[in-house]
Amino acid sequence: MHELNRTIGEGFARRYEELAAQVNELAGPLSDEQFWTKPFAFGNSFGHLVLHLTGNLNYYIGAEIAGTGYVRDRDREFTEAARPVKKEVMRHFDDAVAMVTGTARAQTEVDWAKAYTAMREEDADNRFNIFLRCASHLHHHVGQMMYLQKELTR
């Protein structure tokens, strides 16, 4: 069972690292202005998606599992008007991913099955499931970021 636990923790950590690398690669060529530009009448800017992913990870895994004390303002993730510098937003995202990967690697065999519930994830059931859901959520938004980056840099 110890080998399965290590496989799960490392598997999740590596996947989050891979997805974060994609986000960073996609953000790389964007200027600060492009980072906050909303090229379509629908959807979000690249920057707002990064704020959203940072908040998502910091809340569901940081506050609810790692005990970071993070307090989420989900609405602001999509409406932030201050437009912080891209470099700072990306640093906060990278910090959130580092916290998630460290937390995944620290889970014990018993931890993965521990009961889990949080706002907007009342049916998550256990820690394994919330790590899976957050990874899927991150992957979903990486797809949106690909289209945004392509549109903004053409």
C-alpha angles and dihedrals in degrees: 000000000000090000092052091050091052091046092053095047094045092043093054093043093051092047092051089048091050093049092046090052089054091051091050092047091050093047093047101084094041119103118223088259094051090046089063098036117111102210096185130054087235128050131023142292119264089249094053090050090053090050089049094050091046091052092045094053095040091052106038097039104015102045099026101041110013093040095230095152092234113166114207128218098187096176091055090055087071099034105039104144098181092078100209118213111284092234091057093047091050091048090055090048091050090048090052091050091048089052091050094049092047090049092048092051091048096056116113127212089264094046096062092062096043114125114265134188132154140162109298089007100067091139098049089108099189144018095257090058095050091050088051093047093048091049090050090048091051091048091051092054092045086063091054090047090055091059093044093050092047092051094044096049101042 
